[in-house]
CSV table of C-alpha atoms in Angstrom, one decimal:
chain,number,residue,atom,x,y,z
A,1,UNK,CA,0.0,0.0,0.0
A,2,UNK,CA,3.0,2.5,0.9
A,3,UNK,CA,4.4,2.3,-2.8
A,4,UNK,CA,0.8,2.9,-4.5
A,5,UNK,CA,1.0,6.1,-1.7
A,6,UNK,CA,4.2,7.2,-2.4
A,7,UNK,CA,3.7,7.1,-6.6
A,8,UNK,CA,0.4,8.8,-6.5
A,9,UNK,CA,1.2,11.8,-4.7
A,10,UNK,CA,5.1,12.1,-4.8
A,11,UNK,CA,5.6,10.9,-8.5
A,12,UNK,CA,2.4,11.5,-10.2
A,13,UNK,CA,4.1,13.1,-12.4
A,14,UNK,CA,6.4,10.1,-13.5
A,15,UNK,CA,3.4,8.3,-14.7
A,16,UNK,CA,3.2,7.7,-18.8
A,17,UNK,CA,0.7,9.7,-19.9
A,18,UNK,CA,0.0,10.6,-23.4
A,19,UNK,CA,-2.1,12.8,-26.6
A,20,UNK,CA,-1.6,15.6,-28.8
A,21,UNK,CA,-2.8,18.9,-29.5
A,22,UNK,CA,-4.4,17.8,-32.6
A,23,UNK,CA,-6.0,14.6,-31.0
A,24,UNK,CA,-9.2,13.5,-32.1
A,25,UNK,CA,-11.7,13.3,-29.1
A,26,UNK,CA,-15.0,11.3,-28.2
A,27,UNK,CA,-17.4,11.7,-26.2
A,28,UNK,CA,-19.0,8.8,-24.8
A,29,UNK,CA,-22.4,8.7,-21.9
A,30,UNK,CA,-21.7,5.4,-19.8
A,31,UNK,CA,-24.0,6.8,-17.5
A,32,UNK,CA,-27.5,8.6,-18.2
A,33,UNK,CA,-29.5,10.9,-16.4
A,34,UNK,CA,-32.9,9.4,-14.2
A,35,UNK,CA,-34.7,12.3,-13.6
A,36,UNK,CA,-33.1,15.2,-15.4
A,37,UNK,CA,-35.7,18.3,-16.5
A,38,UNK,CA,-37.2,17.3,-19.9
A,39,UNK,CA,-35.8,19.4,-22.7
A,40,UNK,CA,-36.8,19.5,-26.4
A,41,UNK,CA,-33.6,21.0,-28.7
A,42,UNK,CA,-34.7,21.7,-32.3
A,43,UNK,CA,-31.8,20.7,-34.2
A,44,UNK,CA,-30.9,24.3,-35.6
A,45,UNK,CA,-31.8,25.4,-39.2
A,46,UNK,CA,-28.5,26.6,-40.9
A,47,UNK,CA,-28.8,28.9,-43.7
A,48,UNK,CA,-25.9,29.1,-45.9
A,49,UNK,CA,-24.3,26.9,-48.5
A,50,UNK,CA,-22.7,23.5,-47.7
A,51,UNK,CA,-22.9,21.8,-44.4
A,52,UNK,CA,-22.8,23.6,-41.3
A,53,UNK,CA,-18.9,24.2,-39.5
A,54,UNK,CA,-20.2,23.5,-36.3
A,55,UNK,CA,-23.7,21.4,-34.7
A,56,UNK,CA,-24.7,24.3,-32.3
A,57,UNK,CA,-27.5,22.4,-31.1
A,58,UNK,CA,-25.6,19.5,-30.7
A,59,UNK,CA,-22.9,21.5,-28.6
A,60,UNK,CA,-25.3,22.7,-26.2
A,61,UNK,CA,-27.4,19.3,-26.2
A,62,UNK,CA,-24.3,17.5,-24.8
A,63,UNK,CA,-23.6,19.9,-22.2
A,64,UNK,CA,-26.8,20.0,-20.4
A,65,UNK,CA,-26.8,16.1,-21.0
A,66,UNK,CA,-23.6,16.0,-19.4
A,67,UNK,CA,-24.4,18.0,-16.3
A,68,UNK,CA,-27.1,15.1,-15.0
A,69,UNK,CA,-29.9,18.1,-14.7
A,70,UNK,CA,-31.6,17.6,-18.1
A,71,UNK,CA,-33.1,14.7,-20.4
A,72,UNK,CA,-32.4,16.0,-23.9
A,73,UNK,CA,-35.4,14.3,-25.6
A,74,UNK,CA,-34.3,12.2,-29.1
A,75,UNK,CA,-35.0,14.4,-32.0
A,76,UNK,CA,-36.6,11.5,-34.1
A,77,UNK,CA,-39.9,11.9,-31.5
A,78,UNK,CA,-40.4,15.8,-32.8
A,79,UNK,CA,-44.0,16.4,-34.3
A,80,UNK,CA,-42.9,19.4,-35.3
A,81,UNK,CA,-39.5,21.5,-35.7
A,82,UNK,CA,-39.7,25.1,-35.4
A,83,UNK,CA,-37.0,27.4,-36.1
A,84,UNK,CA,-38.9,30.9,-35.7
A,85,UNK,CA,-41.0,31.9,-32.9
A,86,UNK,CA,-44.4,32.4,-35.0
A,87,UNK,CA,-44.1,28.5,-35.8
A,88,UNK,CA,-43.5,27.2,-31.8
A,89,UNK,CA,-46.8,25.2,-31.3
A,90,UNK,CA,-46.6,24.3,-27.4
A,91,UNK,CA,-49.3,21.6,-27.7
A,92,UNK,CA,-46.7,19.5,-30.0
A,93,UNK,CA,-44.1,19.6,-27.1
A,94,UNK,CA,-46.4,18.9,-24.4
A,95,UNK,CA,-47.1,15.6,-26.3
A,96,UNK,CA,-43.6,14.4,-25.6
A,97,UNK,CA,-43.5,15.7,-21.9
A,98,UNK,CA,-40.7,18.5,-22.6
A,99,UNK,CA,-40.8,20.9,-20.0
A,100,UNK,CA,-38.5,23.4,-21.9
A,101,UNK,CA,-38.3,23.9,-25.6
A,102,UNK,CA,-34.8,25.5,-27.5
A,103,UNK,CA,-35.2,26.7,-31.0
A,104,UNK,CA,-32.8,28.8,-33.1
A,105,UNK,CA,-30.4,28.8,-36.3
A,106,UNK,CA,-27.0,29.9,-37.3
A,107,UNK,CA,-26.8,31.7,-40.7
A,108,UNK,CA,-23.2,32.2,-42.7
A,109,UNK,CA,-22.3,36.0,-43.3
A,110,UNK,CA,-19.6,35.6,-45.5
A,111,UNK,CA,-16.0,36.0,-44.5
A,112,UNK,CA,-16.1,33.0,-42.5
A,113,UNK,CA,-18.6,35.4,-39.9
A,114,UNK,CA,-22.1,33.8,-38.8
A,115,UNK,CA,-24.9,34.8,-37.1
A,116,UNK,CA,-26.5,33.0,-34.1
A,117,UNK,CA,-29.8,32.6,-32.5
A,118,UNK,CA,-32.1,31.0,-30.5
A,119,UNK,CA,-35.0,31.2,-28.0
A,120,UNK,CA,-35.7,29.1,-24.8
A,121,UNK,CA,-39.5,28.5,-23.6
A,122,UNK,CA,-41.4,27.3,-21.0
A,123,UNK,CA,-43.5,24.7,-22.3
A,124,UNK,CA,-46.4,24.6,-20.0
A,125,UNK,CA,-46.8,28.5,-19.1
A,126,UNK,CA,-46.0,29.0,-23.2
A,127,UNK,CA,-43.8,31.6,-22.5
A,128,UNK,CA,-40.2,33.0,-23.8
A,129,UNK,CA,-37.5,32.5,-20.5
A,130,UNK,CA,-34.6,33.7,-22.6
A,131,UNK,CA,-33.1,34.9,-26.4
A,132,UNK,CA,-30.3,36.0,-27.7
A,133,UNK,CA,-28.7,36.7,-31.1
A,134,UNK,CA,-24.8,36.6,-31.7
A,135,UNK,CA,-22.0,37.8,-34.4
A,136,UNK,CA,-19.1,35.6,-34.4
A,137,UNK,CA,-16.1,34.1,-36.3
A,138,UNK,CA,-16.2,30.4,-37.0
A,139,UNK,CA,-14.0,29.7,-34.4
A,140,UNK,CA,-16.3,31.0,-32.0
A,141,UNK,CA,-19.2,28.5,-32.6
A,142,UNK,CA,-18.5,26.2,-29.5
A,143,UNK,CA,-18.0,29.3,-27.2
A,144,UNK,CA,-21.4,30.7,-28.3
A,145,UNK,CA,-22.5,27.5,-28.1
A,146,UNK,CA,-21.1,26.8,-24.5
A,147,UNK,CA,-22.6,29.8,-23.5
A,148,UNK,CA,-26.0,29.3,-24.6
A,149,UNK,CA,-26.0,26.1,-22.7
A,150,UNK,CA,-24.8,28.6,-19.7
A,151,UNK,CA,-27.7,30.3,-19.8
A,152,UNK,CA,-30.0,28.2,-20.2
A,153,UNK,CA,-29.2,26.1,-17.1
A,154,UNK,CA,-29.3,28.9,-15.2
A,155,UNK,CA,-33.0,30.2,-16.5
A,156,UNK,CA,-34.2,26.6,-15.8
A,157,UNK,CA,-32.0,25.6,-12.7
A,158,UNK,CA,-31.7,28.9,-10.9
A,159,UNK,CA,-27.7,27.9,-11.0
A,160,UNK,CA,-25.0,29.3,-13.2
A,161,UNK,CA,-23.9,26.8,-15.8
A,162,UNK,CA,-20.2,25.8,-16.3
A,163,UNK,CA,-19.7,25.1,-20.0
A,164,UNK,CA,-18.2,28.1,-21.1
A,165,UNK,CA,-15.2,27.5,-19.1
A,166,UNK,CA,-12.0,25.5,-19.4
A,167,UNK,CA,-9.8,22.2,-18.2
A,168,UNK,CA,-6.4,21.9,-17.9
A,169,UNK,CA,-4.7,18.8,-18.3
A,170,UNK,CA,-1.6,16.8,-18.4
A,171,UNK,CA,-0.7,14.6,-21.6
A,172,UNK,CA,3.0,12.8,-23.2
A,173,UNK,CA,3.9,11.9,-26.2
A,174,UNK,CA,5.7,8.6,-26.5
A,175,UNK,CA,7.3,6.8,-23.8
A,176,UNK,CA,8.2,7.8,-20.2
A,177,UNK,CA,11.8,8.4,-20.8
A,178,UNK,CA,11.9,9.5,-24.4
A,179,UNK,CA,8.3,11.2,-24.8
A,180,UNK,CA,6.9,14.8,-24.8
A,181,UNK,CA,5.0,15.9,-21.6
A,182,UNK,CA,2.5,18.5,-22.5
A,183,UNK,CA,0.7,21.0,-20.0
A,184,UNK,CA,-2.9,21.5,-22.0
A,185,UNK,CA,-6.0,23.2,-22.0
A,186,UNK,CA,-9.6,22.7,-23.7
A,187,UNK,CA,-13.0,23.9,-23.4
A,188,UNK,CA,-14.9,22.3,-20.9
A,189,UNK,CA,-15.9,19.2,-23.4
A,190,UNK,CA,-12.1,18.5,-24.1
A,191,UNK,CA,-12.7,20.2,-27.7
A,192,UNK,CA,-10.4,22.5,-28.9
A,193,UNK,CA,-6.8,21.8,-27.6
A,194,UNK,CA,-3.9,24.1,-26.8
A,195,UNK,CA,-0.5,23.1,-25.7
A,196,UNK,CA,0.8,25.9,-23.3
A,197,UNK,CA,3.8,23.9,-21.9
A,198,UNK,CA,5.9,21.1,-23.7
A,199,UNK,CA,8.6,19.1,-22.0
A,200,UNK,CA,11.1,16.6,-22.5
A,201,UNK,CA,10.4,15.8,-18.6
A,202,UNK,CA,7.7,15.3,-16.5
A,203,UNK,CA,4.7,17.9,-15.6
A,204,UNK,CA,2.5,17.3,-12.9
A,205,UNK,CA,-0.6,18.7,-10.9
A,206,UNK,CA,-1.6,21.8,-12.6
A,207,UNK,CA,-3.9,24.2,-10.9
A,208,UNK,CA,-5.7,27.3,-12.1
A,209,UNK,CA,-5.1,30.8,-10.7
A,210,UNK,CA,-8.7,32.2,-9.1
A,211,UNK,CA,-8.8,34.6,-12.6
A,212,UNK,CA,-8.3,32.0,-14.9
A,213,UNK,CA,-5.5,33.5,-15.7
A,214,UNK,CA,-2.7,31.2,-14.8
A,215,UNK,CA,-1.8,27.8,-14.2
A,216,UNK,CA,1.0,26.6,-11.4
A,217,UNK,CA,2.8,23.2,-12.3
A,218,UNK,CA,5.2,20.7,-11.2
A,219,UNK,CA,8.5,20.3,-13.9
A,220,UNK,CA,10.9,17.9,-13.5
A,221,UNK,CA,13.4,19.9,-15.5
A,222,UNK,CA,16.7,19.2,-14.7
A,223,UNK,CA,15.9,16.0,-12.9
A,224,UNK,CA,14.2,17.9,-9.7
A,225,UNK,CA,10.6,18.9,-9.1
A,226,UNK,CA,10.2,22.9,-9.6
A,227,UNK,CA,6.9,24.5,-9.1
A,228,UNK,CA,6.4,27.1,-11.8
A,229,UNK,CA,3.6,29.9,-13.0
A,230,UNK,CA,2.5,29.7,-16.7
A,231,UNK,CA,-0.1,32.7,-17.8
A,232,UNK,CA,-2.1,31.6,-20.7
A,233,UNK,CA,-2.8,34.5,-21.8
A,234,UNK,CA,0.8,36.1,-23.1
A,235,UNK,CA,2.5,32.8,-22.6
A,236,UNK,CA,5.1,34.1,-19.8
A,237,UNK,CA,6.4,31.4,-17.0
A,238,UNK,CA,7.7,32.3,-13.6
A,239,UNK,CA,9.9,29.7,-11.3
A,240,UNK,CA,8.2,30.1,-8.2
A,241,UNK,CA,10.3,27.2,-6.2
A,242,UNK,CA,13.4,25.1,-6.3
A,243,UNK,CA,13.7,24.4,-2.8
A,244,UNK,CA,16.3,20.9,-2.2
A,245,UNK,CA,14.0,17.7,-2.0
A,246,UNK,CA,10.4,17.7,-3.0
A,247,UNK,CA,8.5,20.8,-4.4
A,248,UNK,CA,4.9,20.0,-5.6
A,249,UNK,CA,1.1,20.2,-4.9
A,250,UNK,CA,0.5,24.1,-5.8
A,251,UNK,CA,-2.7,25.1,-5.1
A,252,UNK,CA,-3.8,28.8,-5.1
A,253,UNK,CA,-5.6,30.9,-2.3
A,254,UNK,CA,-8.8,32.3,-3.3
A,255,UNK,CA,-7.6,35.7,-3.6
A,256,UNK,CA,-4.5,34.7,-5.6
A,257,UNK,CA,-1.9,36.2,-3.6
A,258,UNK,CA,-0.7,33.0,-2.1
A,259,UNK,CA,0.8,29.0,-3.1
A,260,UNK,CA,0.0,26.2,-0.7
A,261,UNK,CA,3.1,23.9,-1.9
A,262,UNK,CA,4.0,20.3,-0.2
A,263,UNK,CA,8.1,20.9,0.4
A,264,UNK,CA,10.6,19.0,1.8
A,265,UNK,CA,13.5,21.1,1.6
A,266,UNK,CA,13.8,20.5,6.0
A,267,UNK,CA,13.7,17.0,5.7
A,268,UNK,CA,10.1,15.9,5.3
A,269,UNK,CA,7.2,16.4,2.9
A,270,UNK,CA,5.0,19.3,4.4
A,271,UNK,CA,2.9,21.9,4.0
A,272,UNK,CA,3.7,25.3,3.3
A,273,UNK,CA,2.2,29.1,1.9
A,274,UNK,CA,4.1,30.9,0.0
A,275,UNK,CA,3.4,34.5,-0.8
A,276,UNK,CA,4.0,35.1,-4.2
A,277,UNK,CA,4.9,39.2,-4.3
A,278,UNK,CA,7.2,39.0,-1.6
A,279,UNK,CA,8.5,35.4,-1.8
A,280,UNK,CA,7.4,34.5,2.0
A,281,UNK,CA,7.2,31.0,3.1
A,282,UNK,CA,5.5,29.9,6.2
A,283,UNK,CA,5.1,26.5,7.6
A,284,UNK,CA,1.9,25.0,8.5
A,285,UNK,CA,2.2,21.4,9.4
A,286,UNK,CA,4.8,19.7,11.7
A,287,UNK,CA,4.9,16.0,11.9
A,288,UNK,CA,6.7,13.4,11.0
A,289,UNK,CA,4.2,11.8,8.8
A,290,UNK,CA,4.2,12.9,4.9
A,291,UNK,CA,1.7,15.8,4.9
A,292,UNK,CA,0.9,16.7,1.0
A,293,UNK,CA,-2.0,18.0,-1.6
A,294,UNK,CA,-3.0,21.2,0.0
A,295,UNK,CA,-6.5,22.3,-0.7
A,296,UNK,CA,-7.6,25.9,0.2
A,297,UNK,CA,-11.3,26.5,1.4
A,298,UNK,CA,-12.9,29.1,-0.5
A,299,UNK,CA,-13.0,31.6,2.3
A,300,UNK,CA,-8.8,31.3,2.2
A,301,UNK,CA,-9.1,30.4,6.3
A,302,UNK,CA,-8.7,26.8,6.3
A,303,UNK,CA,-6.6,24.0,4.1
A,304,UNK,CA,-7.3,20.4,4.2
A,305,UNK,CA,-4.4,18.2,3.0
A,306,UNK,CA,-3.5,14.5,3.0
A,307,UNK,CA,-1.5,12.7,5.7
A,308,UNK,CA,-0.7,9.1,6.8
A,309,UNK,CA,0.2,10.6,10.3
A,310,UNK,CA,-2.6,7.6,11.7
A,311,UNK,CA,-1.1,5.2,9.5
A,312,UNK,CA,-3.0,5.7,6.0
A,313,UNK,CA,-3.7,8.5,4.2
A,314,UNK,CA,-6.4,10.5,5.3
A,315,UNK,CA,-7.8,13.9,5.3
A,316,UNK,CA,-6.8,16.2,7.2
A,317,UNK,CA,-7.9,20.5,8.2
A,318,UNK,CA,-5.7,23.0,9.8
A,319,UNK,CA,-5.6,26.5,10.0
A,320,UNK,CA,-4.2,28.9,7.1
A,321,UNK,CA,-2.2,30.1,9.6
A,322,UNK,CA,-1.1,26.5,10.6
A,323,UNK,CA,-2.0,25.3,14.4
A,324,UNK,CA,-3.1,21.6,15.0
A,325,UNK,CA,-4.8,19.7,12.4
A,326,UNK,CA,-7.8,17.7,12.7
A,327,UNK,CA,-8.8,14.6,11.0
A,328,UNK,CA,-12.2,14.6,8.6
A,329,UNK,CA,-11.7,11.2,6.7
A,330,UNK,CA,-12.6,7.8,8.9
A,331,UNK,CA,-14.7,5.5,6.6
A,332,UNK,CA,-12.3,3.4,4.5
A,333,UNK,CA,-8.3,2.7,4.2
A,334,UNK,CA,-7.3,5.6,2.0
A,335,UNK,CA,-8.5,9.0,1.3
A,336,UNK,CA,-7.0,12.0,-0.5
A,337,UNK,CA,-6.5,14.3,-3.3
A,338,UNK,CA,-9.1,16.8,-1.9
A,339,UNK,CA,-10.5,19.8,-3.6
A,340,UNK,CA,-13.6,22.0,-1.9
A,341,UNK,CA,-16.4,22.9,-3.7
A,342,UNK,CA,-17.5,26.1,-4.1
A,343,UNK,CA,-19.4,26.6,-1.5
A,344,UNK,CA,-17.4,25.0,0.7
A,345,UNK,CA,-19.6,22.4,1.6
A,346,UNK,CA,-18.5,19.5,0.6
A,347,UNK,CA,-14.8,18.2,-1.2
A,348,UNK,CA,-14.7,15.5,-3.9
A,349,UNK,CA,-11.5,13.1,-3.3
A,350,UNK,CA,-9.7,9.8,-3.7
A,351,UNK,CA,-11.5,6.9,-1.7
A,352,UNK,CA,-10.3,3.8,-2.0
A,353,UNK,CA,-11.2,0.2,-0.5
A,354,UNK,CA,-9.2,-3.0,-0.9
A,355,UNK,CA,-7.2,-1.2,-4.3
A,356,UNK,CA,-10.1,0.2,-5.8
A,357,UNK,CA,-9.7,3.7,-5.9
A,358,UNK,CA,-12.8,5.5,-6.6
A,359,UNK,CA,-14.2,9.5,-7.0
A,360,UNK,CA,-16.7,10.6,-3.5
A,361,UNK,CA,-17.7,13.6,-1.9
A,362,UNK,CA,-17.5,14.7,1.8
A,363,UNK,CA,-20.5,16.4,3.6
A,364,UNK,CA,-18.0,18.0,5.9
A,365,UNK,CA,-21.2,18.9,8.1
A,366,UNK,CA,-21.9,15.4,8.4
A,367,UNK,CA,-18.5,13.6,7.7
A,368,UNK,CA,-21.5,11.3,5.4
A,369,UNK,CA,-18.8,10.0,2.6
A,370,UNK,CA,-20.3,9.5,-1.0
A,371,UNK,CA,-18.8,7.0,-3.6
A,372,UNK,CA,-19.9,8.3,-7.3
A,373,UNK,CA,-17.7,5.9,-9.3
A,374,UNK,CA,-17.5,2.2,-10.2
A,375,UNK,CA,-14.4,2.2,-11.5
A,376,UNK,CA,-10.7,1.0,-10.3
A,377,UNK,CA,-8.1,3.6,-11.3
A,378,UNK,CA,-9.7,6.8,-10.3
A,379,UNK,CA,-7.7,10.1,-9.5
A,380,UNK,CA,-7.5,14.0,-9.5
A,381,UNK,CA,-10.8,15.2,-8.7
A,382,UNK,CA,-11.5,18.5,-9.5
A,383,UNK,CA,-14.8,20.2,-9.2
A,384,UNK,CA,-16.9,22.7,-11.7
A,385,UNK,CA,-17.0,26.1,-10.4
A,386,UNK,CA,-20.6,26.0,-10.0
A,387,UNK,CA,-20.1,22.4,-8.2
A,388,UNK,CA,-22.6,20.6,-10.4
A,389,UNK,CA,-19.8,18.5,-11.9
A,390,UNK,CA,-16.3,16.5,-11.5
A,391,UNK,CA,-13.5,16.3,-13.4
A,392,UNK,CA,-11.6,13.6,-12.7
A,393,UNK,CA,-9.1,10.8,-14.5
A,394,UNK,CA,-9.4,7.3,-15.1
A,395,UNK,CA,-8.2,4.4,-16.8
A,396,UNK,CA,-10.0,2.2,-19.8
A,397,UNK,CA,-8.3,-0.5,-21.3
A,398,UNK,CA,-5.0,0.2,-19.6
A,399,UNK,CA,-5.8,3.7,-21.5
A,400,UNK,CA,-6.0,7.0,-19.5
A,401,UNK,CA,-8.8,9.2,-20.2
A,402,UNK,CA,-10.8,12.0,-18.6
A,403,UNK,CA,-14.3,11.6,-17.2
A,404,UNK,CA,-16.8,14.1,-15.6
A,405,UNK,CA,-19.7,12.6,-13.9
A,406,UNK,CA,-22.2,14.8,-12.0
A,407,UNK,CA,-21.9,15.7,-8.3
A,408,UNK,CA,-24.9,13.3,-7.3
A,409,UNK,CA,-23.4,10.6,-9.3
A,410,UNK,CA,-26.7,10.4,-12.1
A,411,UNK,CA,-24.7,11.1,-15.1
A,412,UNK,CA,-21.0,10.0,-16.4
A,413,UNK,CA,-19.1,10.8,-19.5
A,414,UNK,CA,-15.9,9.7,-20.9
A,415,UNK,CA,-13.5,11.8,-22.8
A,416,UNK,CA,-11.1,9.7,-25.1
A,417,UNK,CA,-8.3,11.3,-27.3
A,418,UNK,CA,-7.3,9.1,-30.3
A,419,UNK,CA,-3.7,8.3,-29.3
A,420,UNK,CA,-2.4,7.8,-25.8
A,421,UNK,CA,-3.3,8.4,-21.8
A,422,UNK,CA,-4.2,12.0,-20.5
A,423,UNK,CA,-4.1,12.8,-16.7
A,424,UNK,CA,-4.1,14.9,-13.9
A,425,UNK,CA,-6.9,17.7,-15.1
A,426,UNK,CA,-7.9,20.4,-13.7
A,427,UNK,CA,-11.5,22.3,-14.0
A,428,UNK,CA,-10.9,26.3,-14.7
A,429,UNK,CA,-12.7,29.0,-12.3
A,430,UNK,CA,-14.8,31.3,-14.4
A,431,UNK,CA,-13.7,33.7,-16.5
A,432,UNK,CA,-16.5,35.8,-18.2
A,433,UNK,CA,-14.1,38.5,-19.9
A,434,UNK,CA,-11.9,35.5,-21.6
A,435,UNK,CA,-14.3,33.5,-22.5
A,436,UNK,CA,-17.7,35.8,-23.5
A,437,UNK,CA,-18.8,35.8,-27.0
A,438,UNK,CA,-18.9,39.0,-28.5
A,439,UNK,CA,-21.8,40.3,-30.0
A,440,UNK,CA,-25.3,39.1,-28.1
A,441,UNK,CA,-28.4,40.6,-28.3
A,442,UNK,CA,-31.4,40.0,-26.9
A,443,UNK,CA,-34.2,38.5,-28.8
C-alpha cells in the first residue's frame, strides 16, 4: 500500500501519460440521467451553402446532458421543428412531456462570420425565459455555443452553468523516458486543444489561478521537481520554487496572492504558503508523517491536505495560519486528493477500498462520505465552479482518459483522445471576460 502512496502523490508526475494537441476526441455517456428536467432541442436550421462548421445544437445538447440536470429528448420523437417563434406550437411539445423547448439557427455571413440565434421557452406556461442573437467568427461557434447552454441552465436551474469555461490537463507523447510531456487546455468538453507547456520531462498537478489566468505546475526539468507559473494568456512562465527535496502540490488561495506547496527542503514532505509578491514562506504542518495536496477552502481560512500521520492516508484541516490539524476522513483505508467545492460544503476526493480507488464527496457537516464511481483507477478530482460536476481521471483498457460525472453521481461521461493516456486535469474557475462571446443581443 506505501508504494501505491508514495507514486500517487510524490511521483504523479512520472506516470506515462500521453495525446496531442491535434487529437481526435469522443465523447461517450456510460451513465444517463434518471430524472433530469425534460428538454426539447430543435436541431438548428442553418442557412448558408454546404454543411454547417459546427452542430450548435448539438454543442449545447451535450452539455446540459452532461451536467445530470436535463433529459435532452431524441430528436426523431419531434411532431414538429420550429426554427422561428411564429411557428412554436406548445401543444406539439407537451405531447412528448418536454418541460422546456430550444429553437434557433445559425446563418453564414460571408468572411467565414455567422450569425447565431435561438429562444428558450417554458413549455407549460407557453412563454419566452430567454433569447439572444450573436455575431461571431467560425472559431467562436462552441463558445457561443457553451454559453447558450450557460444560460439556459441557469434560467431553468436557478444555477449558473459551467460550460463556457475550461480544463487543464496533463498529456505525453511517447514513452516515459523519451516522450513529450505536454501542459494542456480545452473547453470544458475536451474540444479545442492548446499546448501551453511542452517538455522533455515530466509535468505534474496543474492548478488554475482564481482569474483564470494562470496555471501553477510541477516540472521535472533538470531531474528535480520545480513549481512554476504559466499565464495563458501572453505565454510568460515564472519559477516560483526550487527548494532541495520535493517541491509540488500548488494550489492557489482564493484571492490569488498565495501557493500552498508540499516541500521537503527540512527534511520531510509538508505543507507550506508561499506568498507570491514578496516570496514568503510559512510553515503549516509539523509531523513526521508525509503531509501533501493542500487544498484551500474558498474563504482562504482553512486548508485540508492528506497525511498518513494515523497510519494511512487521510484527510486532514488545519488552520491557514497553521496550528493543529484535525482529521475529517474515517470510513475506508485511503483517502486524498481533496478539492472543496464552491461553496465549501462538501470536497470530492480519492476513496479507495481494498485497491479500488474511486471518485466521493465529503458532507463535511456530516462527515456522510459518497462514492460516485464504479471504476478502479480513479484520481485528481476537480470540481466545476458552479459544483454541479467533477473532473476527474481514469483508466480504460490500460488507457488514460478524462471523465466528468455529475456531483450526485446520475450522469458520467468519458473523454477519449485518439492516441495515448491523459491525466491529472484540472477544472478552470470562471472567467467571463476570456471567454464571452462577442456580440449578443437579446431576442
Amino acid at each position: 500500500m506505501m508504494g501505491r502512496w508514495t507514486r500517487l502523490w510524490i511521483a504523479a508526475g512520472l506516470m506515462a501519460l500521453s495525446g496531442a494537441s491535434h487529437a481526435v476526441l469522443t465523447i461517450e455517456i456510460t451513465r444517463g440521467a434518471e430524472t433530469g428536467q425534460p428538454i426539447a432541442i430543435v436541431p438548428f436550421k442553418f442557412d448558408g451553402k454546404g454543411a454547417p462548421p459546427q452542430v450548435v445544437s448539438d454543442v449545447i445538447g451535450a452539455d446540459l446532458t452532461r451536467s445530470g440536470r436535463f433529459e435532452v429528448l431524441p430528436a426523431k420523437d419531434y411532431v414538429s421543428r420550429p426554427h422561428e417563434d411564429k411557428d412554436v406550437v406548445f401543444k406539439d411539445w407537451r405531447i412528448l412531456k418536454a418541460e422546456a423547448l430550444v429553437i434557433g439557427g445559425v446563418r453564414a455571413l460571408g468572411n467565414k462570420q455567422y450569425q447565431v440565434q435561438f429562444r428558450l421557452y417554458d413549455v407549460f406556461k407557453e412563454t419566452q425565459l430567454a433569447g439572444y442573437r450573436y455575431t461571431v467568427s467560425e472559431s467562436m461557434l462552441r463558445t457561443v455555443a457553451h454559453q447558450i447552454a450557460d444560460i439556459i441552465h441557469e434560467k431553468l436551474t436557478g444555477e449558473p452553468g459551467a460550460f463556457n469555461t475550461r480544463i487543464a490537463y496533463v498529456t505525453q507523447d511517447g514513452t516515459a523516458r523519451t516522450g513529450t510531456h505536454k501542459l494542456q487546455i480545452a473547453d470544458s468538453d475536451g474540444f479545442n486543444p492548446i499546448t501551453v507547456v511542452s517538455s522533455r520531462e515530466p509535468l505534474m498537478s496543474p492548478a488554475w489561478s482564481p482569474d483564470g489566468q494562470q496555471l501553477a505546475y510541477v516540472s521535472f526539468e533538470q531531474k528535480r521537481s520545480k513549481v512554476y507559473l504559466q499565464n495563458v494568456i501572453d505565454g510568460r512562465r515564472e519559477l516560483v520554487a526550487e527548494f532541495s527535496g520535493i517541491n509540488s502540490a500548488p494550489a492557489w488561495s482564493p484571492d490569488g496572492k498565495q501557493l500552498a506547496l508540499t516541500l521537503s527542503k527540512d527534511g520531510n514532505a509538508e505543507i507550506y504558503v508561499l506568498t507570491l509578491r514578496s516570496r514568503a514562506l510559512r510553515r503549516i504542518t509539523n509531523d513526521p508523517a508525509i503531509d501533501t495536496e493542500p487544498a484551500w477552502s474558498p474563504d482562504g481560512r482553512t486548508l485540508v491536505f492528506t497525511s498518513d500521520r494515523a497510519g494511512r492516508p487521510q484527510l486532514y484541516r488545519v488552520s491557514a495560519d497553521g496550528g493543529r490539524a484535525t482529521r475529517l476522513t474515517f470510513e475506508g483505508e485511503y483517502n486524498a486528493r481533496a478539492s472543496y467545492a464552491p461553496d465549501g460544503r462538501s470536497l470530492t476526493l480519492v476513496s479507495a477500498y481494498r485497491n479500488q480507488f474511486r471518485i466521493a464527496t465529503l458532507r463535511l457537516d456530516s462527515g456522510a462520505l459518497q462514492v460516485l464511481t464504479d471504476t478502479t483507477l480513479d484520481e485528481s478530482p476537480s470540481f466545476a465552479p458552479n459544483g454541479r460536476m467533477i473532473l476527474y481521471a481514469t483508466e480504460v483498457r490500460g488507457r488514460g482518459v478524462l471523465a466528468s460525472i455529475s456531483a450526485e453521481g446520475r450522469t458520467r461521461q468519458l473523454y477519449r483522445f485518439e492516441q495515448g493516456d491523459v491525466r491529472e486535469p484540472a477544472w478552470s474557475p470562471y472567467n467571463r471576460e476570456l471567454q464571452q462571446a462577442p456580440g449578443g443581443a437579446k431576442e
